[in-house]
mmCIF file of C-alpha atoms in Angstrom:
data_model
loop_
_atom_site.group_PDB
_atom_site.id
_atom_site.type_symbol
_atom_site.label_atom_id
_atom_site.label_comp_id
_atom_site.label_asym_id
_atom_site.label_seq_id
_atom_site.Cartn_x
_atom_site.Cartn_y
_atom_site.Cartn_z
ATOM 1 C CA MET T 1 -22.397 6.284 -1.746
ATOM 2 C CA VAL T 2 -23.006 8.239 -5.159
ATOM 3 C CA GLY T 3 -26.223 9.474 -6.088
ATOM 4 C CA PRO T 4 -28.532 12.170 -6.753
ATOM 5 C CA PRO T 5 -30.433 14.332 -4.062
ATOM 6 C CA GLY T 6 -33.210 12.378 -2.500
ATOM 7 C CA SER T 7 -31.933 8.975 -3.032
ATOM 8 C CA GLY T 8 -31.548 8.080 0.535
ATOM 9 C CA LYS T 9 -27.853 8.350 1.179
ATOM 10 C CA THR T 10 -28.015 10.445 4.432
ATOM 11 C CA MET T 11 -30.773 8.189 5.895
ATOM 12 C CA LEU T 12 -28.687 5.101 4.974
ATOM 13 C CA ALA T 13 -25.726 6.553 6.794
ATOM 14 C CA ARG T 14 -27.691 7.298 9.961
ATOM 15 C CA ARG T 15 -29.250 3.824 10.052
ATOM 16 C CA ILE T 16 -25.592 2.440 10.221
ATOM 17 C CA PRO T 17 -25.260 2.749 14.071
ATOM 18 C CA THR T 18 -28.437 0.958 14.617
ATOM 19 C CA ILE T 19 -27.027 -2.216 13.080
ATOM 20 C CA LEU T 20 -23.595 -2.377 14.596
ATOM 21 C CA PRO T 21 -22.979 -4.522 17.744
ATOM 22 C CA GLU T 22 -23.337 -2.846 21.112
ATOM 23 C CA MET T 23 -20.126 -1.489 22.549
ATOM 24 C CA THR T 24 -18.108 -3.492 25.108
ATOM 25 C CA LEU T 25 -17.161 -1.841 28.173
ATOM 26 C CA GLU T 26 -13.489 -1.232 26.807
ATOM 27 C CA GLU T 27 -15.075 0.400 23.854
ATOM 28 C CA ALA T 28 -17.203 2.665 25.999
ATOM 29 C CA LEU T 29 -14.220 3.513 28.249
ATOM 30 C CA GLN T 30 -12.032 4.678 25.324
ATOM 31 C CA THR T 31 -14.827 6.630 23.882
ATOM 32 C CA THR T 32 -15.661 8.477 26.995
ATOM 33 C CA LYS T 33 -12.236 9.333 27.620
ATOM 34 C CA ILE T 34 -11.853 11.087 24.112
ATOM 35 C CA HIS T 35 -15.276 12.883 24.760
ATOM 36 C CA SER T 36 -14.505 13.980 28.227
ATOM 37 C CA ILE T 37 -11.349 15.788 26.790
ATOM 38 C CA MET T 38 -13.979 17.929 24.955
ATOM 39 C CA GLY T 39 -15.954 18.508 28.016
ATOM 40 C CA MET T 40 -18.830 16.260 26.255
ATOM 41 C CA THR T 41 -19.454 14.190 29.215
ATOM 42 C CA SER T 42 -21.510 15.263 32.485
ATOM 43 C CA GLY T 43 -23.316 14.042 35.506
ATOM 44 C CA LYS T 44 -23.002 10.709 37.479
ATOM 45 C CA HIS T 45 -23.696 8.519 34.533
ATOM 46 C CA SER T 46 -21.198 10.041 32.055
ATOM 47 C CA LEU T 47 -19.974 6.371 30.469
ATOM 48 C CA ILE T 48 -20.872 6.845 26.879
ATOM 49 C CA THR T 49 -22.478 3.398 25.841
ATOM 50 C CA THR T 50 -23.929 4.402 22.211
ATOM 51 C CA ARG T 51 -21.853 4.304 19.253
ATOM 52 C CA ALA T 52 -20.671 7.962 17.996
ATOM 53 C CA PHE T 53 -22.152 9.300 14.720
ATOM 54 C CA ARG T 54 -20.188 12.243 13.752
ATOM 55 C CA ALA T 55 -21.392 14.415 10.744
ATOM 56 C CA PRO T 56 -18.941 17.328 10.260
ATOM 57 C CA HIS T 57 -19.844 20.076 7.888
ATOM 58 C CA HIS T 58 -18.125 20.197 4.399
ATOM 59 C CA THR T 59 -16.365 23.524 5.774
ATOM 60 C CA ILE T 60 -14.551 21.979 8.379
ATOM 61 C CA SER T 61 -10.681 22.581 8.700
ATOM 62 C CA ASP T 62 -8.007 19.999 8.843
ATOM 63 C CA SER T 63 -7.453 20.569 12.342
ATOM 64 C CA GLY T 64 -11.066 20.417 13.084
ATOM 65 C CA LEU T 65 -11.048 16.948 11.296
ATOM 66 C CA ILE T 66 -7.909 15.519 12.651
ATOM 67 C CA GLY T 67 -7.310 17.400 15.929
ATOM 68 C CA GLY T 68 -4.779 20.007 16.855
ATOM 69 C CA GLY T 69 -4.438 23.220 18.723
ATOM 70 C CA THR T 70 -1.858 24.786 20.919
ATOM 71 C CA TYR T 71 -2.990 22.305 23.619
ATOM 72 C CA PRO T 72 -3.715 19.333 21.304
ATOM 73 C CA ARG T 73 -7.453 18.254 21.330
ATOM 74 C CA PRO T 74 -9.237 15.325 19.474
ATOM 75 C CA GLY T 75 -10.685 16.030 16.102
ATOM 76 C CA GLU T 76 -13.814 14.387 14.474
ATOM 77 C CA VAL T 77 -11.854 11.492 13.357
ATOM 78 C CA SER T 78 -11.034 10.691 17.346
ATOM 79 C CA LEU T 79 -14.600 11.803 18.429
ATOM 80 C CA ALA T 80 -16.045 8.853 15.987
ATOM 81 C CA HIS T 81 -13.697 6.381 17.617
ATOM 82 C CA ASN T 82 -15.431 3.246 17.818
ATOM 83 C CA GLY T 83 -18.455 4.619 15.845
ATOM 84 C CA VAL T 84 -19.068 6.281 12.344
ATOM 85 C CA LEU T 85 -17.988 9.352 10.862
ATOM 86 C CA PHE T 86 -20.239 10.441 8.079
ATOM 87 C CA LEU T 87 -18.949 13.065 5.395
ATOM 88 C CA ASP T 88 -21.901 14.084 3.340
ATOM 89 C CA GLU T 89 -21.284 16.058 0.072
ATOM 90 C CA LEU T 90 -17.722 14.559 0.146
ATOM 91 C CA ALA T 91 -16.722 16.357 -3.207
ATOM 92 C CA GLU T 92 -17.524 19.674 -1.365
ATOM 93 C CA PHE T 93 -14.957 19.180 1.186
ATOM 94 C CA ASN T 94 -11.397 20.858 0.844
ATOM 95 C CA ARG T 95 -9.115 18.434 -0.996
ATOM 96 C CA HIS T 96 -6.373 19.107 1.604
ATOM 97 C CA VAL T 97 -8.675 18.251 4.493
ATOM 98 C CA LEU T 98 -9.387 14.875 2.834
ATOM 99 C CA GLU T 99 -5.797 14.067 2.276
ATOM 100 C CA VAL T 100 -4.905 14.435 5.881
ATOM 101 C CA MET T 101 -7.539 11.922 6.872
ATOM 102 C CA ARG T 102 -5.794 9.049 4.913
ATOM 103 C CA GLN T 103 -3.114 8.134 7.504
ATOM 104 C CA PRO T 104 -5.552 8.094 10.686
ATOM 105 C CA LEU T 105 -7.901 5.955 8.406
ATOM 106 C CA GLU T 106 -5.088 3.625 7.579
ATOM 107 C CA ASP T 107 -3.474 3.556 11.025
ATOM 108 C CA GLY T 108 -6.574 3.913 13.439
ATOM 109 C CA GLU T 109 -4.757 6.529 15.370
ATOM 110 C CA VAL T 110 -3.848 10.439 15.015
ATOM 111 C CA THR T 111 -0.400 11.749 16.325
ATOM 112 C CA ILE T 112 -0.367 15.496 16.931
ATOM 113 C CA SER T 113 3.184 16.756 17.389
ATOM 114 C CA ARG T 114 4.038 19.985 19.229
ATOM 115 C CA ALA T 115 7.370 21.582 20.449
ATOM 116 C CA SER T 116 6.591 20.394 24.083
ATOM 117 C CA GLY T 117 5.846 16.777 22.750
ATOM 118 C CA SER T 118 3.310 14.631 20.945
ATOM 119 C CA VAL T 119 -0.220 13.222 21.564
ATOM 120 C CA LYS T 120 -1.876 10.212 20.275
ATOM 121 C CA PHE T 121 -5.572 9.871 20.036
ATOM 122 C CA PRO T 122 -7.333 6.755 18.655
ATOM 123 C CA SER T 123 -9.215 7.000 15.600
ATOM 124 C CA ARG T 124 -10.601 3.551 14.643
ATOM 125 C CA PHE T 125 -13.937 4.749 13.121
ATOM 126 C CA MET T 126 -16.196 3.503 10.052
ATOM 127 C CA LEU T 127 -16.210 6.101 7.537
ATOM 128 C CA ILE T 128 -19.157 6.483 5.311
ATOM 129 C CA ALA T 129 -19.141 9.257 2.727
ATOM 130 C CA ALA T 130 -21.835 10.462 0.354
ATOM 131 C CA THR T 131 -21.793 12.652 -2.698
ATOM 132 C CA ASN T 132 -23.658 13.784 -5.666
ATOM 133 C CA PRO T 133 -22.573 12.587 -8.867
ATOM 134 C CA CYS T 134 -21.914 15.889 -10.256
ATOM 135 C CA PRO T 135 -22.256 19.740 -9.464
ATOM 136 C CA CYS T 136 -26.011 19.929 -10.330
ATOM 137 C CA GLY T 137 -26.502 16.438 -8.787
ATOM 138 C CA HIS T 138 -28.637 14.757 -11.566
ATOM 139 C CA ALA T 139 -25.962 12.814 -13.580
ATOM 140 C CA ASN T 140 -27.373 9.349 -14.066
ATOM 141 C CA ASP T 141 -30.864 10.501 -12.852
ATOM 142 C CA PRO T 142 -33.498 9.178 -15.184
ATOM 143 C CA ARG T 143 -35.863 11.733 -13.778
ATOM 144 C CA ARG T 144 -33.942 14.751 -14.245
ATOM 145 C CA GLN T 145 -31.804 15.947 -17.013
ATOM 146 C CA CYS T 146 -28.171 16.750 -15.902
ATOM 147 C CA SER T 147 -26.830 20.370 -16.930
ATOM 148 C CA CYS T 148 -23.192 19.774 -16.433
ATOM 149 C CA SER T 149 -20.336 18.996 -18.930
ATOM 150 C CA THR T 150 -18.019 16.077 -18.772
ATOM 151 C CA MET T 151 -15.386 18.448 -17.900
ATOM 152 C CA GLN T 152 -17.287 19.793 -15.039
ATOM 153 C CA ILE T 153 -18.265 16.312 -13.620
ATOM 154 C CA GLN T 154 -14.465 15.225 -13.876
ATOM 155 C CA LYS T 155 -13.353 18.461 -11.968
ATOM 156 C CA TYR T 156 -16.051 18.055 -9.252
ATOM 157 C CA MET T 157 -15.123 14.235 -8.643
ATOM 158 C CA SER T 158 -11.354 14.899 -8.923
ATOM 159 C CA LYS T 159 -11.522 16.345 -5.408
ATOM 160 C CA ILE T 160 -11.740 12.448 -4.336
ATOM 161 C CA SER T 161 -8.338 11.503 -4.826
ATOM 162 C CA GLY T 162 -7.486 8.057 -6.062
ATOM 163 C CA PRO T 163 -5.481 7.093 -2.926
ATOM 164 C CA LEU T 164 -8.502 7.992 -0.591
ATOM 165 C CA LEU T 165 -10.869 6.145 -2.880
ATOM 166 C CA ASP T 166 -8.532 3.120 -2.740
ATOM 167 C CA ARG T 167 -9.050 3.281 1.325
ATOM 168 C CA ILE T 168 -12.873 2.946 1.008
ATOM 169 C CA ASP T 169 -14.040 -0.433 0.993
ATOM 170 C CA ILE T 170 -17.274 -0.463 -0.523
ATOM 171 C CA HIS T 171 -18.513 2.275 -3.380
ATOM 172 C CA LEU T 172 -22.144 2.097 -3.913
ATOM 173 C CA GLU T 173 -24.175 3.990 -6.738
ATOM 174 C CA VAL T 174 -27.585 4.933 -5.148
ATOM 175 C CA ALA T 175 -30.578 5.214 -7.461
ATOM 176 C CA PRO T 176 -33.209 7.791 -6.843
ATOM 177 C CA VAL T 177 -36.358 6.334 -5.043
ATOM 178 C CA GLU T 178 -39.445 5.928 -7.166
ATOM 179 C CA TYR T 179 -42.419 7.999 -6.161
ATOM 180 C CA ARG T 180 -44.721 4.805 -6.116
ATOM 181 C CA ASP T 181 -42.149 3.280 -3.518
ATOM 182 C CA LEU T 182 -42.308 6.180 -1.203
ATOM 183 C CA SER T 183 -46.035 5.254 -0.627
ATOM 184 C CA ASN T 184 -45.407 1.468 -0.452
ATOM 185 C CA LYS T 185 -46.463 0.218 2.865
ATOM 186 C CA LYS T 186 -44.714 -2.988 2.561
ATOM 187 C CA GLY T 187 -41.658 -2.835 5.001
ATOM 188 C CA GLY T 188 -38.079 -3.823 4.502
ATOM 189 C CA GLU T 189 -35.931 -5.809 6.980
ATOM 190 C CA SER T 190 -35.736 -4.179 10.192
ATOM 191 C CA SER T 191 -32.585 -2.898 11.687
ATOM 192 C CA ALA T 192 -32.882 -5.405 14.654
ATOM 193 C CA SER T 193 -32.837 -8.294 12.173
ATOM 194 C CA ILE T 194 -29.857 -7.017 10.472
ATOM 195 C CA ARG T 195 -28.100 -6.423 13.617
ATOM 196 C CA GLU T 196 -28.654 -9.969 14.631
ATOM 197 C CA ARG T 197 -26.557 -11.064 11.430
ATOM 198 C CA VAL T 198 -23.821 -8.432 12.018
ATOM 199 C CA VAL T 199 -23.456 -9.728 15.588
ATOM 200 C CA ARG T 200 -23.312 -13.212 14.586
ATOM 201 C CA ALA T 201 -20.671 -12.399 12.089
ATOM 202 C CA ARG T 202 -18.701 -10.433 14.504
ATOM 203 C CA ALA T 203 -18.711 -13.248 17.040
ATOM 204 C CA VAL T 204 -17.313 -15.497 14.200
ATOM 205 C CA GLN T 205 -14.602 -12.829 13.515
ATOM 206 C CA GLU T 206 -13.623 -12.563 17.386
ATOM 207 C CA GLN T 207 -13.299 -16.318 17.518
ATOM 208 C CA ARG T 208 -11.094 -16.407 14.348
ATOM 209 C CA PHE T 209 -8.823 -13.732 15.637
ATOM 210 C CA VAL T 210 -8.634 -14.422 19.399
ATOM 211 C CA LYS T 211 -4.757 -15.307 18.947
ATOM 212 C CA HIS T 212 -4.320 -12.131 16.669
ATOM 213 C CA LYS T 213 -5.345 -9.279 19.163
ATOM 214 C CA ILE T 214 -7.820 -8.060 16.420
ATOM 215 C CA PHE T 215 -11.302 -8.519 16.496
ATOM 216 C CA CYS T 216 -12.928 -7.930 12.737
ATOM 217 C CA ASN T 217 -11.943 -8.550 9.204
ATOM 218 C CA ALA T 218 -11.182 -5.020 8.666
ATOM 219 C CA GLN T 219 -8.038 -5.261 10.864
ATOM 220 C CA MET T 220 -6.304 -8.098 9.175
ATOM 221 C CA SER T 221 -2.902 -7.669 8.337
ATOM 222 C CA SER T 222 -1.614 -9.073 5.093
ATOM 223 C CA ALA T 223 -0.246 -12.265 6.660
ATOM 224 C CA ALA T 224 -3.855 -12.737 8.299
ATOM 225 C CA ILE T 225 -5.583 -12.278 4.796
ATOM 226 C CA LYS T 226 -3.292 -14.816 3.385
ATOM 227 C CA LYS T 227 -4.215 -17.225 6.076
ATOM 228 C CA TYR T 228 -8.193 -16.671 6.213
ATOM 229 C CA CYS T 229 -9.144 -15.796 2.800
ATOM 230 C CA GLU T 230 -7.984 -18.362 0.801
ATOM 231 C CA LEU T 231 -9.776 -18.672 -2.744
ATOM 232 C CA SER T 232 -10.504 -21.506 -5.165
ATOM 233 C CA SER T 233 -8.774 -21.506 -8.499
ATOM 234 C CA GLU T 234 -11.889 -20.153 -10.104
ATOM 235 C CA SER T 235 -12.344 -17.192 -7.700
ATOM 236 C CA GLN T 236 -8.555 -16.280 -7.876
ATOM 237 C CA SER T 237 -8.822 -16.181 -11.709
ATOM 238 C CA ILE T 238 -11.923 -13.893 -11.383
ATOM 239 C CA LEU T 239 -10.108 -11.515 -9.087
ATOM 240 C CA ASN T 240 -6.815 -11.494 -11.178
ATOM 241 C CA THR T 241 -8.875 -10.484 -14.266
ATOM 242 C CA ALA T 242 -10.693 -7.953 -12.440
ATOM 243 C CA MET T 243 -7.529 -6.412 -11.140
ATOM 244 C CA GLU T 244 -6.105 -6.195 -14.613
ATOM 245 C CA LYS T 245 -9.299 -4.710 -16.101
ATOM 246 C CA LEU T 246 -10.078 -2.215 -13.502
ATOM 247 C CA GLY T 247 -6.353 -1.317 -13.017
ATOM 248 C CA LEU T 248 -6.765 -1.927 -9.117
ATOM 249 C CA SER T 249 -4.053 -1.301 -6.682
ATOM 250 C CA ALA T 250 -2.551 -3.875 -4.071
ATOM 251 C CA ARG T 251 -4.444 -2.198 -1.231
ATOM 252 C CA ALA T 252 -7.710 -2.671 -3.402
ATOM 253 C CA TYR T 253 -6.787 -6.293 -3.684
ATOM 254 C CA HIS T 254 -6.732 -6.861 -0.072
ATOM 255 C CA ARG T 255 -9.634 -4.858 0.576
ATOM 256 C CA ILE T 256 -11.731 -7.098 -1.949
ATOM 257 C CA LEU T 257 -10.730 -10.111 0.004
ATOM 258 C CA LYS T 258 -11.573 -8.567 3.270
ATOM 259 C CA VAL T 259 -15.247 -7.629 1.977
ATOM 260 C CA ALA T 260 -15.537 -11.284 0.463
ATOM 261 C CA ARG T 261 -14.649 -12.815 3.950
ATOM 262 C CA THR T 262 -17.077 -10.505 5.284
ATOM 263 C CA ILE T 263 -19.838 -11.337 3.124
ATOM 264 C CA ALA T 264 -19.080 -15.088 3.523
ATOM 265 C CA ASP T 265 -19.263 -14.521 7.218
ATOM 266 C CA LEU T 266 -22.760 -12.610 7.109
ATOM 267 C CA GLU T 267 -23.914 -15.714 5.175
ATOM 268 C CA GLY T 268 -22.538 -17.993 7.710
ATOM 269 C CA THR T 269 -20.139 -19.880 5.193
ATOM 270 C CA GLU T 270 -16.714 -20.795 6.143
ATOM 271 C CA LEU T 271 -15.187 -20.504 2.758
ATOM 272 C CA ILE T 272 -15.080 -17.787 0.440
ATOM 273 C CA LYS T 273 -17.092 -18.656 -2.642
ATOM 274 C CA THR T 274 -17.114 -17.321 -6.179
ATOM 275 C CA PRO T 275 -20.331 -15.039 -5.791
ATOM 276 C CA HIS T 276 -18.662 -13.550 -2.571
ATOM 277 C CA ILE T 277 -15.770 -12.419 -4.589
ATOM 278 C CA LEU T 278 -18.018 -11.254 -7.564
ATOM 279 C CA GLU T 279 -20.248 -9.275 -5.059
ATOM 280 C CA ALA T 280 -16.876 -7.748 -3.464
ATOM 281 C CA ILE T 281 -15.289 -6.840 -6.783
ATOM 282 C CA GLN T 282 -18.549 -5.029 -8.067
ATOM 283 C CA TYR T 283 -17.934 -2.550 -4.907
ATOM 284 C CA ARG T 284 -14.966 -1.194 -6.544
ATOM 285 C CA SER T 285 -16.860 0.098 -9.530
ATOM 286 C CA LEU T 286 -15.966 3.827 -8.758
ATOM 287 C CA ASP T 287 -12.260 2.991 -8.959
ATOM 288 C CA ARG T 288 -12.680 2.794 -12.735
ATOM 289 C CA ALA T 289 -15.390 5.436 -13.032
ATOM 290 C CA TYR T 290 -13.936 8.422 -11.190
ATOM 291 C CA THR T 291 -10.050 7.770 -11.248
ATOM 292 C CA HIS T 292 -9.507 6.781 -14.859
#
């Protein structure tokens, strides 16, 4: 999420665990094992049954994020296993720290090697990141004048590399909240209502992949994408045009299809339709805005 201060990025991130399905017993056991290594469980009822929400500070080291030490210990990416890893002020993180996260993000596990051997920790988490659009935070903010030069903005956003951005499925530009909306008493859709839709979509995906040993669209292999993400000729033509105009990679192509498949599942439709592809494509807008 990219947007000025006060646009609700952090609040949105903290609401994500409330719309995710409850953990299965297997997920709870995995999460508890990882946290127990760090001494983060205690008492009789030490089984962790709520999804983790980890939000490390932008000054964290690579070993703090990925894991390490003389006696290997899990880092934040493993402590967020089966949950959410929230990186606020993404552009403020050390670029090297962000780069070492790429492989765990892709593989769903971390391998820490030492002279005495190697240890593997699981790291299948949902990454959510937020950043200001520039050093002063007010680029594209209709309420405030941005004081940054074009070069300063480019330098600021260049900390987020193209390969890392490639691995983030959904890019959102978040607009500032209008003052009159803050006092609006009309409520939006509740987390409980959204969770019901997510649970239904996840149930469809679990049934779809029952023979593949995966449980959601994000885990689809290239072969599974080809099988379950068939497009009409119109949708395929639109996607091909977007790939050329935005200069997207093969990885981004597959991620667009996964997102479109998920949008269709949330709407309860078996086929991926043209509006689903169009919506998934618009979530790649930052590829063009910040890497070209």
